[in-house]
Coordinates of C-alpha atoms in Angstrom, one line a residue:
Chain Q
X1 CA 0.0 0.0 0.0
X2 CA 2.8 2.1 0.5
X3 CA 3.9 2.2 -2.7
X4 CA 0.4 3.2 -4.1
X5 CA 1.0 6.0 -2.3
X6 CA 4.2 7.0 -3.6
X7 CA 2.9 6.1 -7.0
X8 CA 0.2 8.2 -6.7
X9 CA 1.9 11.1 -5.1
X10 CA 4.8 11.2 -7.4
X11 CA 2.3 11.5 -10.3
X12 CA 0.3 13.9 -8.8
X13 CA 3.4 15.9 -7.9
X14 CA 5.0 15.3 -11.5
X15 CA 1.6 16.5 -12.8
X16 CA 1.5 19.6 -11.1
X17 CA 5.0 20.6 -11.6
X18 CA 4.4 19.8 -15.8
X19 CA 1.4 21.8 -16.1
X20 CA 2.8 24.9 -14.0
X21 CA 6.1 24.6 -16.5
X22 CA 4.0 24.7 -19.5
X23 CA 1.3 27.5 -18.6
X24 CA 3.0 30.6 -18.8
X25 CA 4.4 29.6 -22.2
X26 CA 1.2 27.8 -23.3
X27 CA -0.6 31.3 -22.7
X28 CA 1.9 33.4 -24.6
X29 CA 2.0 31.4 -27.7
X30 CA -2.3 31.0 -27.4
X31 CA -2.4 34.7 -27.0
X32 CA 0.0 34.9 -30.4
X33 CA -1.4 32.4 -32.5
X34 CA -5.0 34.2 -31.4
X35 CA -4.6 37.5 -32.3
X36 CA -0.9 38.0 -34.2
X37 CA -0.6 37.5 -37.6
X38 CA 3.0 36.8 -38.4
X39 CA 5.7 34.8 -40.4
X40 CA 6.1 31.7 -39.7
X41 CA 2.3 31.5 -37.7
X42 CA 1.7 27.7 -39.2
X43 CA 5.0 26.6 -38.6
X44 CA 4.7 27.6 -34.9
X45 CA 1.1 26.0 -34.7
X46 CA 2.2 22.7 -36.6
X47 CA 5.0 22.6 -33.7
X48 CA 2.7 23.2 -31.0
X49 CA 0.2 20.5 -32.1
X50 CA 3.1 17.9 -33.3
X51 CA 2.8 16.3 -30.2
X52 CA -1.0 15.7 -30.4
X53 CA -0.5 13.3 -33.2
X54 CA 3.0 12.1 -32.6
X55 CA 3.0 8.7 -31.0
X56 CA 4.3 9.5 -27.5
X57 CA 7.3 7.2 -28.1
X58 CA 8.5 9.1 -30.7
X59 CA 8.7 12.4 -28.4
X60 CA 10.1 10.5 -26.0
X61 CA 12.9 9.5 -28.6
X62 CA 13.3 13.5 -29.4
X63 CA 13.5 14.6 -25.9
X64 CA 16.2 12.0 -25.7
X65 CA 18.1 12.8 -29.1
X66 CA 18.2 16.5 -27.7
X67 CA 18.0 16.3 -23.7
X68 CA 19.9 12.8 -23.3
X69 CA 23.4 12.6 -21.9
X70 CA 25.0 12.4 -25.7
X71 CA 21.9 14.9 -27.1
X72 CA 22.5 17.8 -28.8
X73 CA 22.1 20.0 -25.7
X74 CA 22.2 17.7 -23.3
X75 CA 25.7 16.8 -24.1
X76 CA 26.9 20.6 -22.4
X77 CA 24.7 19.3 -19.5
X78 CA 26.7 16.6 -18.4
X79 CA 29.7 18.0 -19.4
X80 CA 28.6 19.7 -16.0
X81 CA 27.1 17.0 -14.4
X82 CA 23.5 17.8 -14.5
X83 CA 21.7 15.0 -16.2
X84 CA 18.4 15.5 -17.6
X85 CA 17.0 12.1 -18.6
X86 CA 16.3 9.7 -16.5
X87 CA 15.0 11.7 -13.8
X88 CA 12.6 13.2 -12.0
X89 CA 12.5 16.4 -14.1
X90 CA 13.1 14.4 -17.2
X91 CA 9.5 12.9 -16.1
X92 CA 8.0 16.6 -16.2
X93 CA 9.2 17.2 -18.9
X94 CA 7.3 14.6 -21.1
X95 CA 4.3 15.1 -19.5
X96 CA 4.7 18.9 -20.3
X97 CA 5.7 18.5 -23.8
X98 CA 2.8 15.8 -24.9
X99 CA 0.5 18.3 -23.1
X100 CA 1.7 21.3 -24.3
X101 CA -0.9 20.9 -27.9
X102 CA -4.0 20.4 -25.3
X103 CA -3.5 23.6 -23.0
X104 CA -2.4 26.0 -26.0
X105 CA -5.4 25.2 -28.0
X106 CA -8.0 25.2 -25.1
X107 CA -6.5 28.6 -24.1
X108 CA -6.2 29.6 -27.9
X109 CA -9.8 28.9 -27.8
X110 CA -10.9 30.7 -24.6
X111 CA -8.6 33.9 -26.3
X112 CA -10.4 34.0 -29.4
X113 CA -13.7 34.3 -27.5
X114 CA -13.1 37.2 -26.1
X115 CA -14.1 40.4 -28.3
X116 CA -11.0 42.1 -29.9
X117 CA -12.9 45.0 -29.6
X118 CA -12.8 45.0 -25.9
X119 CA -9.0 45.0 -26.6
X120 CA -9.2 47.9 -29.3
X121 CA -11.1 50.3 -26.7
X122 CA -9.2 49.9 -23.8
X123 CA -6.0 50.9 -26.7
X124 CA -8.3 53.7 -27.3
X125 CA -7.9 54.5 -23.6
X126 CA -4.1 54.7 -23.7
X127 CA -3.7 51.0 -21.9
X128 CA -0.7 49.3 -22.5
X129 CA -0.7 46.2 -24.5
X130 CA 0.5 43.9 -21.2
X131 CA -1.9 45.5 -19.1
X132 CA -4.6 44.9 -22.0
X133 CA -3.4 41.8 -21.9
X134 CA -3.2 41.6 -18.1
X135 CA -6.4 43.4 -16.8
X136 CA -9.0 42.3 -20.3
X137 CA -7.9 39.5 -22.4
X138 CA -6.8 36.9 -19.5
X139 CA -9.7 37.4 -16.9
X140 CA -11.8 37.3 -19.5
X141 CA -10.4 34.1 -20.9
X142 CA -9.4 32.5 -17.3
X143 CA -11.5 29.7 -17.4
X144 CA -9.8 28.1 -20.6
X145 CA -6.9 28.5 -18.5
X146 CA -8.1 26.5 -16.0
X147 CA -9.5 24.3 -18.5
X148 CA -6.1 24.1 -19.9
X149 CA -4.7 23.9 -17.1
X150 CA -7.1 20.6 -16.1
X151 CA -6.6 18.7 -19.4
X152 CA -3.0 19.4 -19.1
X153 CA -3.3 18.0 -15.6
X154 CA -5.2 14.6 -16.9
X155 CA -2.5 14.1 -20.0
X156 CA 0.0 13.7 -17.2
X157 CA -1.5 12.0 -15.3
X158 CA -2.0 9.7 -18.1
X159 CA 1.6 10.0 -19.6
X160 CA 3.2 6.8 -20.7
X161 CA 5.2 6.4 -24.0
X162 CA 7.6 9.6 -23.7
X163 CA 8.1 9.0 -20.2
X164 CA 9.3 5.6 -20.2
X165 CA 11.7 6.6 -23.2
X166 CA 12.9 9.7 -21.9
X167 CA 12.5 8.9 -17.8
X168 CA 12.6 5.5 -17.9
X169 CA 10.5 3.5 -15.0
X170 CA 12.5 4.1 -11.9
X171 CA 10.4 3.7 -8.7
X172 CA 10.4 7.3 -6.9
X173 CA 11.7 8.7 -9.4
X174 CA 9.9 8.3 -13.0
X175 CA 7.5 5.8 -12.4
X176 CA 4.2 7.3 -12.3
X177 CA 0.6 5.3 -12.5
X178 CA 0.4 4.4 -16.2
X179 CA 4.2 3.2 -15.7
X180 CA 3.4 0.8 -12.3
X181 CA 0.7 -0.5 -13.6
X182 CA 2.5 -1.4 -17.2
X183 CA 5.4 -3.0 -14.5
X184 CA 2.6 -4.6 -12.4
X185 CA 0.7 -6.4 -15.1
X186 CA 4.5 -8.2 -16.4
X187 CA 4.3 -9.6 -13.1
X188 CA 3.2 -12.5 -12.1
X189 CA 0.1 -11.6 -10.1
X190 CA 0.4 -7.7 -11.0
X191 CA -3.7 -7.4 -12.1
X192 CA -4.5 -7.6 -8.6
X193 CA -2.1 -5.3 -7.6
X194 CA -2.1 -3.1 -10.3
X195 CA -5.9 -2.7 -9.6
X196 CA -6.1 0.7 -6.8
X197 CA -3.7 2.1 -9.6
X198 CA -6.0 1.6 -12.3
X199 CA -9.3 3.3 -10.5
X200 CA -7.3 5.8 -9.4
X201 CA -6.3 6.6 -12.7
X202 CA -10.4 6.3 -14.0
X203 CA -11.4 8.3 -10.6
X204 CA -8.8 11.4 -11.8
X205 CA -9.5 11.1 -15.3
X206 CA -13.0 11.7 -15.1
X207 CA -12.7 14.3 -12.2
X208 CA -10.2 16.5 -14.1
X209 CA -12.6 15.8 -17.5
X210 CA -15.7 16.7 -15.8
X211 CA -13.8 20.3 -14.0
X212 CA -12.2 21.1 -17.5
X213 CA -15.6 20.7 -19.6
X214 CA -17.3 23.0 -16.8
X215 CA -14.9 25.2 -17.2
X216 CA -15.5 25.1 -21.3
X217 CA -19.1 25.8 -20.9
X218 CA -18.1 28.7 -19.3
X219 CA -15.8 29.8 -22.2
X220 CA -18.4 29.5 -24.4
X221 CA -21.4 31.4 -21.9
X222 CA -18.9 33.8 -21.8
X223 CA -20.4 37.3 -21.9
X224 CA -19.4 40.6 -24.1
Chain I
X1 CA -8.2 70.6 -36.3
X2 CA -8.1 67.1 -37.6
X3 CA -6.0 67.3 -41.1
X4 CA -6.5 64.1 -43.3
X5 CA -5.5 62.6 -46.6
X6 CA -5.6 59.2 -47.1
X7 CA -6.0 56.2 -49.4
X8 CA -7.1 52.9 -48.0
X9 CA -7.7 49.7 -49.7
X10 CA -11.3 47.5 -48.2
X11 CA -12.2 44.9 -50.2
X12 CA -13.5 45.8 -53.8
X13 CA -13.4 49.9 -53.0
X14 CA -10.7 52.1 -51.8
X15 CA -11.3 54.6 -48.8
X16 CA -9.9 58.0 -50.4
X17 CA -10.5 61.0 -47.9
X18 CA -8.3 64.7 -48.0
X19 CA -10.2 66.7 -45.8
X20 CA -9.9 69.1 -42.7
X21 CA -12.3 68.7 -39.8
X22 CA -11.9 72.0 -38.7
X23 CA -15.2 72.4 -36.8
X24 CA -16.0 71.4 -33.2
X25 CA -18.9 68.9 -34.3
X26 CA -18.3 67.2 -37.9
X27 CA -21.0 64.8 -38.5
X28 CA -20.6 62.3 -41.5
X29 CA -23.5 60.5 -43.0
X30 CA -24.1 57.4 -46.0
X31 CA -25.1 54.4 -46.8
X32 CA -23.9 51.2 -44.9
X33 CA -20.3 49.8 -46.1
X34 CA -19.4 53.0 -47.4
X35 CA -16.4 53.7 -45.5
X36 CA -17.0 55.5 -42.6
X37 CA -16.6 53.4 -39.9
X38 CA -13.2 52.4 -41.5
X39 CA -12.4 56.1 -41.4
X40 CA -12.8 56.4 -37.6
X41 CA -10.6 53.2 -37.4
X42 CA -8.1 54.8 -39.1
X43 CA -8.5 58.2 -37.0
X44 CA -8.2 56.1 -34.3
X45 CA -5.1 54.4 -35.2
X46 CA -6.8 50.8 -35.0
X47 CA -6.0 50.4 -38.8
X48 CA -3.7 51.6 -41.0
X49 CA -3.6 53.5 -43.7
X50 CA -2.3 52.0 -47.5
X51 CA -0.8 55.6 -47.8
X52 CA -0.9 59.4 -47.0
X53 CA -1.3 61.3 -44.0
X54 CA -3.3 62.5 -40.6
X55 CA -2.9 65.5 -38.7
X56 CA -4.4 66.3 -35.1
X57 CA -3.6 69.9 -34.3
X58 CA 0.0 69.9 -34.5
X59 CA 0.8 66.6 -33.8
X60 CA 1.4 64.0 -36.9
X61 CA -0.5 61.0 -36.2
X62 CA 0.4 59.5 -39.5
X63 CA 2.6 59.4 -42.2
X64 CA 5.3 57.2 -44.4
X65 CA 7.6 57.6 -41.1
X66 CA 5.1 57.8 -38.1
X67 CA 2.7 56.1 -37.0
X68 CA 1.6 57.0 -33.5
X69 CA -0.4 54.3 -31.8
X70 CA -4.2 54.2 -30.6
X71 CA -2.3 54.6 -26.8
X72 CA -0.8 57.9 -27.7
X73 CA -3.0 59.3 -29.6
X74 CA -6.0 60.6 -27.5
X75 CA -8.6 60.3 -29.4
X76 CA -11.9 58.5 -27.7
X77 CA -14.2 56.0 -29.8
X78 CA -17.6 55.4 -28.5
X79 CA -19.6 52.9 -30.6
X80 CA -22.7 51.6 -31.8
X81 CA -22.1 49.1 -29.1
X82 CA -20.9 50.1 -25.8
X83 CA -18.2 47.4 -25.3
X84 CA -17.8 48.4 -21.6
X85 CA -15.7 45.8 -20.2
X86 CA -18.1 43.1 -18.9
X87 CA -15.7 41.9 -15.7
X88 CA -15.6 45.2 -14.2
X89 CA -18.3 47.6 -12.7
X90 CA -19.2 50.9 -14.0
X91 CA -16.5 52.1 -11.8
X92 CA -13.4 50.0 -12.4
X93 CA -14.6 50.9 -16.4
X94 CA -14.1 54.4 -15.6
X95 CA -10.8 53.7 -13.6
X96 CA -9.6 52.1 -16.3
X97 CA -9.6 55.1 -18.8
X98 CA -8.3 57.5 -15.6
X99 CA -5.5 55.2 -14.7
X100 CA -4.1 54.8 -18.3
X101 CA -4.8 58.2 -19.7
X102 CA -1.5 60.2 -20.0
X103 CA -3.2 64.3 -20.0
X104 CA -6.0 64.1 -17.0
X105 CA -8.0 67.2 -17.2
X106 CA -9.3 68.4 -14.2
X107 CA -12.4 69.0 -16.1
X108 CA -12.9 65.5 -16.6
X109 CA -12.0 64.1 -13.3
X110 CA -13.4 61.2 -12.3
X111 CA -15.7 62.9 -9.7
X112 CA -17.1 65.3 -12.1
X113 CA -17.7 63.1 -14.9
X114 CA -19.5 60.8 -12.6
X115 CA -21.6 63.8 -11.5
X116 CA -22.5 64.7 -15.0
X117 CA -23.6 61.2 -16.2
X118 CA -25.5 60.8 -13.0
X119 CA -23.9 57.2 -12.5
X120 CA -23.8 57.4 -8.7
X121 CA -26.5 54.9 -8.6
X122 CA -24.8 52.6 -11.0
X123 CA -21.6 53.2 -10.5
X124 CA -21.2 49.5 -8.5
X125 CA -23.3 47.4 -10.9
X126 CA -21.9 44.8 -14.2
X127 CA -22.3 46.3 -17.4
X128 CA -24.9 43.2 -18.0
X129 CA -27.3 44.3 -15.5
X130 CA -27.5 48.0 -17.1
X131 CA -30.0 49.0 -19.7
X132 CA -28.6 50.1 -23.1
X133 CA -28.9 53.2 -22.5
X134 CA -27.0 53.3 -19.4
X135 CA -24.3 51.1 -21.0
X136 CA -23.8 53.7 -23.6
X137 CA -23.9 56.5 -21.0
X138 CA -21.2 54.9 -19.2
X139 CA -18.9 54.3 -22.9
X140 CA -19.5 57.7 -23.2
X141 CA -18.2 58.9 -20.0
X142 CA -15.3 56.5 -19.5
X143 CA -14.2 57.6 -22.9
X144 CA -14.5 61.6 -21.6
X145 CA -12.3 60.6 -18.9
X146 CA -9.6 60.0 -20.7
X147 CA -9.7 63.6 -21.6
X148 CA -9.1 62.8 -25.7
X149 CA -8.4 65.4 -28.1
X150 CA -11.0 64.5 -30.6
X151 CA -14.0 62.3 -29.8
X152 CA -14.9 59.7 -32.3
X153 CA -18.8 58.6 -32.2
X154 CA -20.1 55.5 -34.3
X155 CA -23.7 55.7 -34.7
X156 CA -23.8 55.8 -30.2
X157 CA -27.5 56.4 -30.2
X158 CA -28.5 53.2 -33.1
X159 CA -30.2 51.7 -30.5
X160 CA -31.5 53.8 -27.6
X161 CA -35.3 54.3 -27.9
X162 CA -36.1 58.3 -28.3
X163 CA -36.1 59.5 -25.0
X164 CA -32.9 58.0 -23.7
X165 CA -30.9 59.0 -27.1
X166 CA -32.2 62.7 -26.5
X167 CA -31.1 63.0 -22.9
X168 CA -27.5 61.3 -24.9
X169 CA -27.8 63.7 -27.3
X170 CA -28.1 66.9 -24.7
X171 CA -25.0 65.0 -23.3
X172 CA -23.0 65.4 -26.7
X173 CA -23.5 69.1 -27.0
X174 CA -22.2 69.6 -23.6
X175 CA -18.9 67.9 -24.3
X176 CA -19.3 69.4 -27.8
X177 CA -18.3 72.8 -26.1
X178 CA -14.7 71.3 -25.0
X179 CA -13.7 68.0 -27.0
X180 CA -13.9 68.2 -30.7
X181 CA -16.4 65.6 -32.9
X182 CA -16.7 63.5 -35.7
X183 CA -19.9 62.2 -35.7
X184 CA -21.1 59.3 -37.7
X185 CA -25.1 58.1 -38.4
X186 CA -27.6 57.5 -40.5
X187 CA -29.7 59.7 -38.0
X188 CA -29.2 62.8 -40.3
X189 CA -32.4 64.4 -37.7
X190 CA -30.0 64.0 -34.5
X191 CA -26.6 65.1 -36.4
X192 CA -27.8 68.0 -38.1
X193 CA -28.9 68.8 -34.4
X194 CA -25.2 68.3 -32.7
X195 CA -23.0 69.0 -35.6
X196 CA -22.1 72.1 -37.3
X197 CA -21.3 70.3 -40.9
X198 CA -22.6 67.7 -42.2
X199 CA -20.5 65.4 -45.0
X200 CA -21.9 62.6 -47.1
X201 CA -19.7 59.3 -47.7
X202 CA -20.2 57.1 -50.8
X203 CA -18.1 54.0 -51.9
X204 CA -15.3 55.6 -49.7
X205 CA -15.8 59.4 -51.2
X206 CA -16.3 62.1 -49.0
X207 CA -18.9 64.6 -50.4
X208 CA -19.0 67.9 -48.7
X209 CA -22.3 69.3 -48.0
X210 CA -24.1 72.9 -47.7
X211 CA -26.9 71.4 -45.4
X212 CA -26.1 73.4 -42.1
X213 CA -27.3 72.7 -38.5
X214 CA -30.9 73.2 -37.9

């Protein structure tokens, strides 16, 4: 039982810590590719969504060509002895980057709902563009944040195939629910014990589905 | 003054206007899509210009080397719509123009304007709880607190029923006496009322007119 716990809490943890890593950037690039028009737009968008249709293994293979102890950044990494993969962070950091498509295109969403107009008037009325940005356009978008936020959340929750590439399936360190239970059922004996895993996986999934599509219906009741 | 000549491409007609606004209350009538809107976008600095040039006073808003944002220009836009911000009460909307204005006028404090709109009683309410005519008084009002230069009006009174759009109206010619106008409707009753010119727009044209205030 112990170890469900430790399970559970380094996913929750993991999670957390890969959704608040992504938000600020998945906001900036939701706010750009909502209302900038500007070379280079697709490409950025294409990026963003690659890892919606990417088979997670294959971004965990990238994060390891780059990040990995002989990548092509992670190479100047160990030359100072911080290693990236295999890790806890390393275990973030896939959850982040497969989420990053969901929470920039809920909150890209949530953007584009809110009246540009709003935006032109208070320009009209000598506001900055952050504080446009600050005091109109995000509390008026907030709950595709959170909704972002949410999903983001679930994916992460739900991470496997970049995360066992890139973090491999270290207990305490990388091995978060989907990766026990995937351990559990090569066991002899594992479906039993990979059982509290597996409704507690169903149990968050449908929690964070059912906060994030409230949230939506706010979005969308949204008033100008 | 407002000094403009300009040249803007919209779809399958080009906006060509050389005029100067030299009057405190220009009003400009025509048909729908025949430019005038776009003109007070461009006035305003929320689109540009294909080519040419626009004045206010001294101060070059426009030109092949400047282009002076809607922030610095100080010039208010009050719509057909009100587009008060719907998260805020009527008096974080009006904080919002006196904190981000750069040239407060004493005239238009926050105290007085508040006074002269009579929003005391609103003054803590949504914008979705107010009637449109109270929405629009409030545009109005945060956009005078700003203290602009030149204040830009799109069709503001389209959809206020009579009585409220004449107690608007006795608002306009009281601001009229401080804050130059350009006036835009398809009310030619109301704006041969408030303004003391009257231009016609057509397919992007502006026709001056002889048709003085009534």
């Amino acid at each position: 039982m112990n170890s469900f716990w430790s399970i559970l809490s380094l996913s929750i943890y993991t999670a957390i810590f890969s959704t608040l890593l992504i938000l600020p950037f998945s906001i900036a690039a939701a706010w750009l590719l909502a209302r900038k028009k500007f070379v280079g737009k697709s490409f950025l968008e294409a990026t963003i969504q690659l890892p919606l249709i990417l088979p997670p293994v294959v971004t965990g293979y990238f994060l390891l060509f780059v990040l990995g102890p002989k990548g092509t950044i992670g190479q100047y990494f160990n030359a100072i002895h911080i290693q990236i993969a295999f890790t806890w962070f390393a275990t973030v950091l896939a959850s982040a980057v497969v989420s990053l498509p969901l929470v920039v295109r809920t909150i890209r969403v949530a953007i584009s709902s809110v009246d540009p107009r709003l935006e032109e008037t208070a320009r009209t009325l000598g506001a900055s563009e952050w504080h446009i940005f600050r005091s109109i356009t995000l509390p008026l978008a907030y709950q595709g944040v959170i909704a972002g936020s949410i999903l983001a959340f679930a994916r992460s929750l739900g991470e496997f195939g970049a995360t066992i590439v890139f973090a491999g399936n270290i207990p305490n360190q990388s091995q978060t629910i989907p990766l026990a239970i995937f351990q559990y059922i090569n066991q002899p004996g594992g479906i039993e014990k990979a059982q509290p895993l597996v409704i507690a996986a169903i149990l968050f999934s449908y929690l964070s589905m059912f906060i994030s599509e409230w949230a939506l219906r706010k979005v969308d009741h949204v008033e100008h | 003054m407002l000094n403009i000549d300009i040249q803007k491409r919209r779809g399958n007609f080009t906006v060509r206007i050389q005029h100067v606004f030299s009057n405190s209350c220009v009003g400009i009538v025509g048909p729908s899509g025949s430019g005038k809107s776009t003109l007070l976008h461009i006035i305003a600095g929320l689109i540009s210009p294909d080519e040419g040039s626009i004045q206010l006073q001294k101060k070059i808003l426009f030109d092949s080397k400047t282009h002076i944002t809607p922030q610095q220009r100080h010039i208010g836009y009050v719509r057909q719509e009100p587009l008060l911000f719907p998260h805020m009460s009527v008096l974080q909307n009006l904080l919002f123009a006196q904190k981000n204005t750069q040239n407060n006028s004493p005239l238009w404090s926050l105290s007085k304007v508040i006074e002269m709109f009579s929003l005391h009683s609103i003054q803590d309410r949504i914008p979705s709880s107010l009637s449109g005519g109270e929405k629009q008084k409030v545009a109005l009002a945060r956009a005078i607190i700003a203290s602009p230069q030149l204040l830009l009006l799109d069709e503001p009174m389209a959809s206020l029923d009579d009585s409220t759009a004449d107690t608007f109206l006795e608002h306009l010619i009281t601001i009229k006496a401080y804050i130059p106008m350009l006036y835009v409707s398809h009310n030619t009753q109301r704006i041969r009322y408030l303004c003391d010119n009257i231009l016609y727009m057509n397919n992007g044209i502006l026709v001056p007119s002889s048709e003085k205030k009534i």
